[in-house]
Amino acid sequence: MSDIIQLLPDHVANQIAAGEVVQRPASIVKELLENSIDAGASKIELIIREAGKNLIQVVDDGKGMSETDARMAFERHATSKIRGTEDIFKIATKGFRGEALASIAAVAQVELKTRLKDAALGTNIYIEGGTFQFQEPTQTAEGSNFSVKNLFYNVPARRKFLKNNNIEFRHVIDEFQRVALAHENLEFSFFQDDEAIFRLRKGSQMQRIVDIFGRKLQPQLIPIKEDIIWCKLHGFVAKPEGAKKTRGEQFLFVNGRFFKSAYFNKAVQEAFDGLLLPGFIPTFFLYLEIDPEKIDVNIHPQKTEVKFEDEHLIFALMRSTIKRSLGIYNIAPSLDFERDPHLDQMMQKSFPSKGNVSVKMPEITVDRDYNPFAEEKQVTKAEMQNLAEMYHQNISAEPSKINLFEDEDFDEDLMRLPNGYWLFNKGDRTLMLDLGRMHRLVVSENTKSERKINSASHTLLFSLEYHMNEIEKNKYRSIKKYLPELGFDMKIAHESVLRIDSVPEGLKETQVMKFLENLFEVLEYKTEEEFMQFYQNQWSKMQSKSRFDFIYKKDAEQLVKDFTALGFPEYLPNGKRCFFEVPFNDFKNKF
């Protein structure tokens, strides 16, 4: 029998290996940004087109590469980060495998321009589909300039499975944020189709978080800090009211590297135990600093999985530190036990002193012979008689017939319960009703039948300002064409501030900010119909949320009639129940 095992050609092996490293445009963004950081860059610029499908360009002012290094960088397993096996267990750089550039070059058209600091000329390299095309001297700025064009042009099956631009763009933003949050001491710029998405300055961790996620997050952040011998933990968690039902603002870093850990996420969730409603996830930005020898990042080519030597101790440290910070906030959020310098200034103005002369405290004198009853007015006999007559008149008066509860609330068919729910006798069954959910379904069905949304609006006396982060700015641009016909009058006033002048009738001023947050929170709206459906759903929820804590019985009866006309459905489309039957027969046994 002839031999059938053969070595794969290099270009085929590279394309197979590229599948582990390059999954989508965001994977390339991550690798190139991390290379720039390892090169000692202080300014990094990211430019993409068509969500990275047509172009991903990263420009930095790092130390650059020589002609030989530039050519070797695209060889598989060629790296400057490690030299031997022992280096794998004390990695201090972002990259170390030596696979990223070779994998990227295998599935795209890559051009590199780079120059060392003291070199007169740089070098220009062009590789297409893993095949080296040319290398020549060129005039270029100090640092490196990587351009990755036409991703997966030579692997049509891989390109076909890329998602639409909105989803791929969101993944790119996620990777950019992870790198930028870990390196607040560097300047970052991000451009999509010639439009500036982020311009991040150097600063503190708090400034970097605010620059990315918007100023409205700043008042919610609580600092976290613990420094022990073998581990340092610092960062921020958001107050319970900043929690959301969707993930996206949960970040863990170790030694400046983003990583994912369901185990440590659970530690944060346990620290918030009793403070969050079911289904809500806290927002946090936590940074760990540990000896590199006590962690292992060489688990997966994506390098987002990290193994810790003492993960149980870190779990306990993280949970207890966050609990302590939350406890301080909840017990005494407004007290500051450190001396206020302004207090000293006020004391000096009120009690000026010269030299070492002590300030004499004010004295209080008390007249111990004073009797407050000595001059008490004597009641005359006539006044006593008048008081007695008034007393006897009140005694003979009929008792008040004021009833705090309307009799109609205790009607045999429909009765309000103290918890906001209602009891309804339907035939021989007694049902407990959630009028809010019932109203939401009635409004939804009426809207479907009318096939239009009320566009009437009312002008606000004072304009509202909504501070958007960069993600919300892009989401606003994608939906702003629909907003005027819905009753909104808003525009970007300056930078990231959205000024709201008019809102739809029925939307309370106190609900506007939360309503917009819900609209901007969705990953993408594929079609206008999808947006309108989500909008109407949010509108129904907002209208029903607080309306039925107290409602007149005649309104409740009308709602029950409208709901009955729909067939008295038990469930909403999302599976939540509108009512359930009260098992009174089971209650009888308890007596």
XYZ file of C-alpha atoms in Angstrom:
591
model
C 0.000 0.000 0.000
C 1.404 3.425 -0.968
C 2.068 6.143 1.609
C -0.785 8.623 1.920
C 0.397 11.028 4.649
C 1.931 14.209 3.238
C 3.017 17.591 4.535
C 0.540 20.354 3.710
C 1.837 23.262 1.638
C 2.721 26.316 3.746
C -0.116 28.469 2.390
C -2.700 25.764 3.211
C -1.281 25.233 6.705
C -1.301 28.996 7.272
C -4.937 29.325 6.242
C -5.928 26.508 8.603
C -3.971 28.058 11.475
C -5.455 31.465 10.675
C -8.884 30.141 11.617
C -7.834 30.052 15.280
C -6.397 33.574 15.346
C -8.441 35.462 12.735
C -12.149 34.843 13.212
C -13.434 38.264 12.144
C -12.147 41.840 11.619
C -12.189 42.437 15.379
C -9.562 39.687 15.815
C -7.144 41.581 13.573
C -7.844 44.852 15.395
C -6.951 43.205 18.700
C -3.684 41.725 17.430
C -2.476 44.902 15.717
C -3.321 47.153 18.670
C -1.500 44.834 21.058
C 1.544 44.781 18.765
C 1.609 48.591 18.859
C 1.507 48.567 22.660
C 4.331 46.019 22.836
C 6.321 48.307 20.509
C 6.199 51.080 23.109
C 3.804 53.387 21.250
C 2.346 56.434 22.992
C -0.146 57.284 20.223
C -2.171 54.660 18.336
C -4.628 55.303 15.521
C -7.148 52.757 14.219
C -8.829 53.264 10.835
C -11.410 50.851 9.390
C -13.724 50.767 6.381
C -16.836 48.652 5.943
C -16.526 47.471 9.549
C -13.026 46.180 8.801
C -13.951 43.984 5.844
C -12.232 46.226 3.302
C -9.590 47.966 5.432
C -8.051 47.760 8.896
C -5.198 50.181 9.419
C -3.223 50.711 12.634
C -0.668 53.514 12.832
C 1.602 53.951 15.872
C 4.669 55.912 16.949
C 6.438 52.910 18.467
C 10.054 51.907 17.995
C 9.503 50.445 14.519
C 11.376 47.584 12.856
C 14.483 47.069 10.775
C 14.324 45.609 7.241
C 15.161 42.122 8.498
C 12.745 42.234 11.428
C 9.945 43.510 9.192
C 10.352 40.535 6.896
C 10.733 38.011 9.737
C 7.636 39.304 11.533
C 5.411 37.559 8.961
C 7.024 34.151 9.446
C 5.136 31.706 11.623
C 6.456 31.330 15.178
C 8.794 34.298 14.723
C 8.648 36.645 17.739
C 10.737 39.054 19.765
C 8.704 38.522 22.936
C 10.126 35.220 24.224
C 13.336 33.249 23.788
C 12.908 29.988 25.689
C 10.421 27.725 27.448
C 10.892 29.456 30.788
C 9.701 32.761 29.286
C 6.243 31.298 28.636
C 5.579 31.194 32.390
C 6.429 34.860 33.028
C 4.929 36.658 30.043
C 4.781 40.443 30.437
C 3.849 41.359 26.841
C 0.555 41.153 24.949
C 1.797 38.876 22.197
C 4.225 35.987 22.396
C 3.073 33.215 20.027
C 4.458 34.661 16.806
C 1.372 33.560 14.856
C -0.763 36.696 14.438
C 0.890 38.432 11.471
C 1.418 35.175 9.571
C -2.232 34.241 10.067
C -3.458 37.685 9.010
C -1.270 37.718 5.903
C -2.607 34.291 4.904
C -6.198 35.518 4.496
C -5.794 39.152 3.400
C -3.666 41.667 1.523
C -1.217 43.178 4.009
C 1.071 46.173 3.638
C 3.565 47.275 6.285
C 5.483 50.547 6.394
C 7.909 50.894 9.301
C 10.975 52.898 10.328
C 13.348 52.791 13.275
C 13.843 55.954 15.318
C 17.310 56.902 14.020
C 16.985 55.404 10.517
C 16.962 57.690 7.469
C 14.612 55.412 5.515
C 12.025 52.859 6.413
C 10.892 49.718 4.651
C 7.705 48.799 2.801
C 6.499 45.183 2.602
C 3.508 43.826 0.707
C 2.128 40.296 1.183
C -0.940 38.900 -0.544
C -2.676 35.707 0.560
C 0.423 34.560 2.434
C 2.640 35.071 -0.628
C 5.452 37.596 -0.358
C 5.224 40.170 -3.167
C 7.940 42.769 -2.588
C 10.009 44.720 -0.063
C 11.510 48.120 -0.794
C 12.899 51.197 0.992
C 10.403 53.978 1.588
C 9.981 57.332 3.273
C 7.664 56.912 6.237
C 7.132 58.187 9.751
C 8.801 56.668 12.764
C 6.923 53.644 14.053
C 4.740 51.176 12.154
C 1.801 51.444 9.768
C -0.111 48.197 9.138
C -2.810 48.042 6.458
C -4.954 44.904 6.137
C -7.194 44.980 3.056
C -9.944 42.712 1.682
C -10.175 40.253 4.552
C -10.862 36.640 3.457
C -10.710 37.633 -0.231
C -9.056 34.278 -0.969
C -11.352 32.270 1.326
C -14.876 33.083 0.063
C -16.510 30.622 2.436
C -15.058 32.448 5.450
C -16.045 35.866 4.103
C -19.595 34.703 3.445
C -20.038 33.836 7.120
C -19.126 37.319 8.321
C -22.096 39.159 9.799
C -23.466 42.454 8.537
C -21.521 45.665 9.068
C -23.402 46.731 12.202
C -22.569 43.533 14.058
C -18.941 43.395 12.884
C -18.514 47.068 13.770
C -19.784 46.390 17.280
C -17.235 43.586 17.711
C -14.478 45.957 16.579
C -15.607 48.539 19.139
C -15.577 45.864 21.851
C -11.949 44.957 21.121
C -10.924 48.601 20.886
C -12.541 49.370 24.244
C -10.842 46.431 25.946
C -7.403 47.570 24.829
C -8.064 51.254 25.529
C -9.442 50.623 29.025
C -6.310 48.693 29.979
C -3.961 51.481 28.867
C -5.232 54.843 30.028
C -1.688 56.242 29.758
C -1.798 56.017 25.923
C -3.630 58.131 23.347
C -6.042 56.306 21.040
C -7.981 57.418 17.964
C -10.589 55.405 16.092
C -12.057 56.246 12.673
C -14.792 54.408 10.794
C -15.314 55.390 7.127
C -13.491 58.721 7.722
C -15.689 59.542 10.728
C -14.128 59.952 14.176
C -15.586 57.437 16.634
C -13.189 57.854 19.569
C -10.479 60.364 20.462
C -9.103 59.236 23.800
C -6.641 61.380 25.732
C -4.135 60.250 28.323
C -5.461 60.347 31.856
C -6.672 58.367 34.829
C -8.732 55.186 34.732
C -11.822 57.177 35.656
C -11.241 59.611 32.769
C -10.767 56.752 30.316
C -14.011 55.050 31.430
C -15.927 58.336 31.159
C -14.415 59.134 27.733
C -15.602 55.777 26.410
C -18.955 55.265 28.125
C -20.081 58.851 28.678
C -20.313 61.261 31.585
C -23.628 59.882 32.832
C -21.755 56.827 34.136
C -19.356 58.856 36.302
C -21.720 59.608 39.250
C -22.548 55.906 39.501
C -18.976 54.626 39.857
C -17.687 53.463 43.237
C -13.892 53.033 43.607
C -12.522 49.606 44.507
C -9.041 49.208 45.940
C -7.201 46.508 47.892
C -3.445 46.012 48.073
C -2.046 42.883 49.660
C 1.336 41.250 49.356
C 0.676 38.916 46.436
C -2.116 40.745 44.591
C -3.420 44.249 43.894
C -7.052 44.916 43.038
C -8.363 48.287 41.923
C -11.009 49.698 39.623
C -14.665 50.678 39.815
C -18.105 49.134 40.167
C -21.345 50.928 39.362
C -24.068 51.487 41.924
C -26.990 49.038 41.855
C -29.098 51.482 39.825
C -26.465 51.278 37.073
C -27.029 47.535 36.552
C -28.494 46.316 33.268
C -30.162 43.196 31.941
C -27.608 42.819 29.149
C -23.891 42.166 29.347
C -21.428 44.576 27.796
C -20.014 46.743 30.569
C -18.253 44.036 32.570
C -14.468 44.214 32.252
C -11.756 42.166 33.955
C -8.043 42.839 33.431
C -4.937 41.179 34.756
C -1.547 42.865 34.272
C -3.076 45.083 31.584
C -4.633 42.176 29.669
C -8.382 41.763 29.207
C -9.700 38.317 30.080
C -13.020 36.539 30.501
C -13.964 34.594 33.603
C -17.430 33.390 34.544
C -15.963 32.441 37.930
C -14.862 35.979 38.812
C -18.060 37.422 37.331
C -19.868 35.319 39.918
C -17.740 36.900 42.656
C -18.953 40.355 41.618
C -22.542 39.133 41.344
C -22.371 37.674 44.871
C -21.017 40.971 46.207
C -24.220 42.622 44.919
C -26.408 39.927 46.489
C -29.626 41.498 47.745
C -29.013 44.794 45.943
C -30.092 43.873 42.402
C -33.356 42.732 40.919
C -33.349 39.236 39.384
C -31.845 39.179 35.909
C -29.787 42.371 36.317
C -26.015 42.367 35.857
C -23.725 44.866 37.618
C -21.357 47.114 35.689
C -17.709 46.835 36.720
C -14.157 47.665 35.628
C -11.702 45.628 37.717
C -7.918 45.487 37.371
C -5.694 42.807 38.909
C -1.926 43.039 39.245
C -0.256 39.707 39.982
C 3.178 38.182 39.559
C 3.254 36.888 35.926
C 4.598 33.577 37.186
C 1.333 32.965 39.068
C -0.865 33.094 35.955
C -0.917 31.233 32.644
C -2.164 33.067 29.535
C -0.979 30.379 27.105
C -4.320 28.526 26.982
C -5.997 29.726 23.778
C -4.717 31.649 20.718
C -7.201 34.454 21.497
C -5.464 34.913 24.875
C -8.714 35.860 26.615
C -8.588 32.865 28.947
C -6.247 33.080 31.925
C -5.508 30.407 34.509
C -4.721 31.609 38.039
C -2.652 29.772 40.618
C -4.764 31.115 43.542
C -8.123 31.758 41.917
C -10.125 30.876 45.059
C -8.243 33.496 47.068
C -8.769 36.073 44.306
C -12.465 35.193 44.252
C -12.743 35.858 47.989
C -10.656 39.040 47.724
C -12.783 40.407 44.911
C -16.093 39.633 46.606
C -15.111 41.010 50.034
C -13.520 44.192 48.649
C -16.557 45.043 46.550
C -18.908 44.249 49.433
C -16.962 46.543 51.715
C -17.047 49.412 49.222
C -20.766 48.927 48.617
C -21.333 48.796 52.362
C -19.576 52.107 52.908
C -21.671 53.669 50.174
C -24.981 52.286 51.427
C -24.442 52.991 55.122
C -23.070 56.518 54.943
C -22.822 57.775 51.367
C -22.706 61.435 52.339
C -20.311 61.297 55.291
C -16.658 62.130 54.877
C -14.497 61.240 57.859
C -11.486 63.117 56.570
C -11.120 66.711 57.766
C -12.507 69.204 55.279
C -9.988 72.029 54.593
C -12.888 74.425 53.971
C -13.971 73.875 57.573
C -10.633 75.143 58.826
C -10.973 78.303 56.721
C -14.439 78.963 58.126
C -13.168 78.513 61.703
C -10.318 80.957 61.112
C -12.703 83.600 59.771
C -15.147 83.149 62.651
C -12.539 82.866 65.403
C -9.324 84.661 64.313
C -6.366 84.127 66.611
C -3.028 85.844 66.978
C -0.003 83.808 67.764
C -0.627 81.206 70.424
C -3.602 83.034 71.993
C -6.350 80.490 72.608
C -9.896 81.131 71.467
C -12.388 81.546 74.318
C -15.435 79.382 73.786
C -18.857 81.009 74.348
C -20.465 80.487 77.763
C -24.073 79.656 78.557
C -25.664 80.962 81.772
C -28.819 79.456 83.287
C -31.181 81.169 85.741
C -31.871 78.350 88.165
C -34.527 80.373 90.037
C -36.757 80.772 86.964
C -40.194 79.122 87.269
C -42.109 78.900 83.976
C -45.378 78.303 85.850
C -45.104 81.319 88.151
C -46.785 83.657 85.666
C -49.270 81.161 84.290
C -52.562 82.799 83.296
C -55.443 81.893 85.575
C -58.546 80.610 83.826
C -61.661 82.518 84.891
C -64.907 80.872 86.013
C -66.710 82.115 82.858
C -64.057 80.598 80.593
C -64.344 77.283 82.405
C -68.120 77.280 81.840
C -67.684 77.946 78.082
C -65.209 75.111 77.729
C -67.586 72.735 79.482
C -70.440 73.653 77.157
C -68.243 73.112 74.055
C -67.188 69.721 75.407
C -70.747 68.521 75.946
C -71.733 69.682 72.446
C -68.932 67.607 70.851
C -69.872 64.581 72.919
C -73.454 64.697 71.691
C -72.410 65.171 68.046
C -72.768 62.201 65.680
C -69.593 60.326 64.739
C -67.944 61.070 61.396
C -69.029 58.976 58.411
C -65.846 59.553 56.392
C -64.845 56.338 54.595
C -61.252 56.096 53.452
C -62.144 53.385 50.962
C -64.578 53.732 48.136
C -67.378 51.219 48.359
C -66.931 50.396 44.700
C -63.453 49.011 45.405
C -65.113 46.111 47.229
C -67.447 45.138 44.452
C -67.979 41.410 44.170
C -66.660 41.263 40.576
C -63.527 43.469 40.699
C -61.510 44.422 43.762
C -58.172 46.174 44.218
C -55.487 44.504 46.353
C -52.975 46.485 48.441
C -50.055 45.266 46.312
C -51.378 46.883 43.129
C -52.937 43.746 41.656
C -56.686 43.219 41.220
C -59.030 40.318 41.897
C -61.639 39.541 39.260
C -64.499 37.043 39.447
C -64.848 35.481 36.009
C -67.622 32.909 36.127
C -66.795 30.432 38.853
C -63.100 31.348 38.798
C -61.282 34.089 40.750
C -58.334 35.587 38.888
C -55.515 37.849 40.036
C -54.866 40.422 37.286
C -51.749 42.365 36.319
C -53.394 45.403 34.724
C -50.055 46.749 33.502
C -49.399 43.730 31.313
C -52.999 43.604 30.179
C -52.832 47.260 29.134
C -49.564 46.632 27.260
C -51.213 43.899 25.210
C -54.298 46.035 24.516
C -52.151 48.965 23.337
C -50.051 46.654 21.177
C -53.091 45.127 19.480
C -54.697 48.527 18.919
C -51.515 49.778 17.302
C -51.425 46.783 14.981
C -54.997 47.432 13.884
C -54.398 51.165 13.339
C -51.063 50.455 11.625
C -49.638 53.762 12.803
C -48.020 55.308 15.851
C -49.251 58.539 17.386
C -46.823 61.259 16.307
C -48.302 64.078 18.405
C -45.693 65.763 20.570
C -45.423 68.427 23.222
C -42.618 70.947 23.618
C -40.659 70.856 26.835
C -40.477 74.038 28.887
C -36.772 73.402 29.435
C -34.740 71.298 27.002
C -33.228 68.080 28.309
C -29.619 67.040 27.683
C -28.668 63.405 27.167
C -24.924 62.717 27.325
C -24.125 59.995 24.787
C -21.081 57.781 24.552
C -19.630 57.045 21.127
C -21.644 53.858 20.672
C -24.872 55.701 21.416
C -23.881 58.485 19.011
C -23.614 55.986 16.171
C -26.880 54.348 17.169
C -28.571 57.769 17.202
C -27.351 58.501 13.687
C -28.848 55.241 12.470
C -32.318 55.908 13.897
C -32.627 59.708 13.896
C -34.567 59.677 10.585
C -37.410 57.822 12.339
C -37.608 60.044 15.433
C -39.423 63.170 14.082
C -42.438 61.147 12.895
C -42.633 59.595 16.368
C -42.900 62.992 18.056
C -39.262 63.606 19.054
C -37.433 66.853 18.305
C -33.782 66.388 19.192
C -30.335 67.066 17.782
C -26.674 66.870 18.780
C -25.929 70.253 20.343
C -22.172 69.877 20.804
C -19.765 66.955 20.973
C -21.661 64.137 22.716
C -24.657 66.048 24.088
C -28.086 65.310 22.621
C -30.528 68.170 23.216
C -34.196 67.137 23.458
C -36.780 69.872 22.811
C -39.978 67.867 22.218
C -41.169 64.387 23.162
C -44.282 62.360 22.247
C -47.472 63.052 24.131
C -47.874 60.609 26.983
C -44.137 60.318 27.667
C -43.347 61.906 31.014
C -40.309 64.118 31.324
C -38.921 61.829 34.024
C -39.162 58.861 31.620
C -37.328 60.395 28.656
C -33.761 59.467 29.644
C -34.613 55.857 30.475
C -36.635 55.553 27.279
C -33.687 56.727 25.158
C -31.295 54.417 27.002
C -33.516 51.480 26.081
C -33.577 52.538 22.412
C -29.786 52.898 22.270
C -29.111 49.670 24.147
C -30.151 47.355 21.296
C -27.213 46.020 19.289
C -28.737 46.871 15.909
C -31.977 47.468 14.046
C -31.875 45.589 10.755
C -35.003 47.165 9.270
C -37.356 50.064 9.926
C -40.088 47.580 10.803
C -37.853 45.988 13.437
C -37.104 49.373 14.978
C -40.788 50.373 15.045
C -41.716 47.076 16.682
C -39.110 47.522 19.408
C -40.101 51.176 19.857
C -43.756 50.271 20.324
C -42.858 47.554 22.801
C -40.795 49.995 24.881
C -43.543 52.599 24.635
C -46.138 50.135 25.950
C -43.864 49.155 28.836
C -43.222 52.792 29.736
C -46.921 53.624 29.679
C -47.838 50.590 31.774
C -44.994 50.669 34.251
C -46.418 52.988 36.911
C -49.946 53.630 35.687
C -51.733 50.866 37.544
C -50.320 51.216 41.056
C -53.429 53.361 41.663
C -56.315 53.504 39.186
C -60.028 54.262 39.421
C -62.240 51.247 39.284
C -64.178 52.457 36.249
C -60.882 52.591 34.292
C -60.005 49.097 35.463
C -63.415 47.828 34.365
C -62.951 49.375 30.911
C -59.540 47.764 30.581
C -60.997 44.368 31.538
C -63.663 44.827 28.840
C -61.013 45.689 26.220
C -58.935 42.727 27.333
C -61.952 40.429 27.141
C -62.539 41.600 23.570
C -59.092 40.217 22.736
C -60.145 36.801 24.013
C -58.708 37.238 27.539
C -55.248 35.840 26.567
C -53.275 34.487 29.484
C -49.775 35.271 28.163
C -47.912 38.141 26.522
C -45.881 37.394 23.373
C -42.726 37.252 25.541
C -44.275 34.494 27.687
C -45.139 36.558 30.786
C -48.531 35.939 32.389
C -51.282 38.551 32.523
C -53.249 36.716 35.221
C -53.485 33.494 37.159
C -56.264 31.700 38.969
C -56.374 32.049 42.769
C -56.779 28.563 44.317
C -59.453 29.435 46.916
C -60.400 25.774 47.302
C -56.921 25.096 48.649
C -57.299 27.966 51.100
C -60.458 26.442 52.608
C -58.445 23.521 53.904
C -56.323 25.872 55.993
C -59.386 26.822 58.068
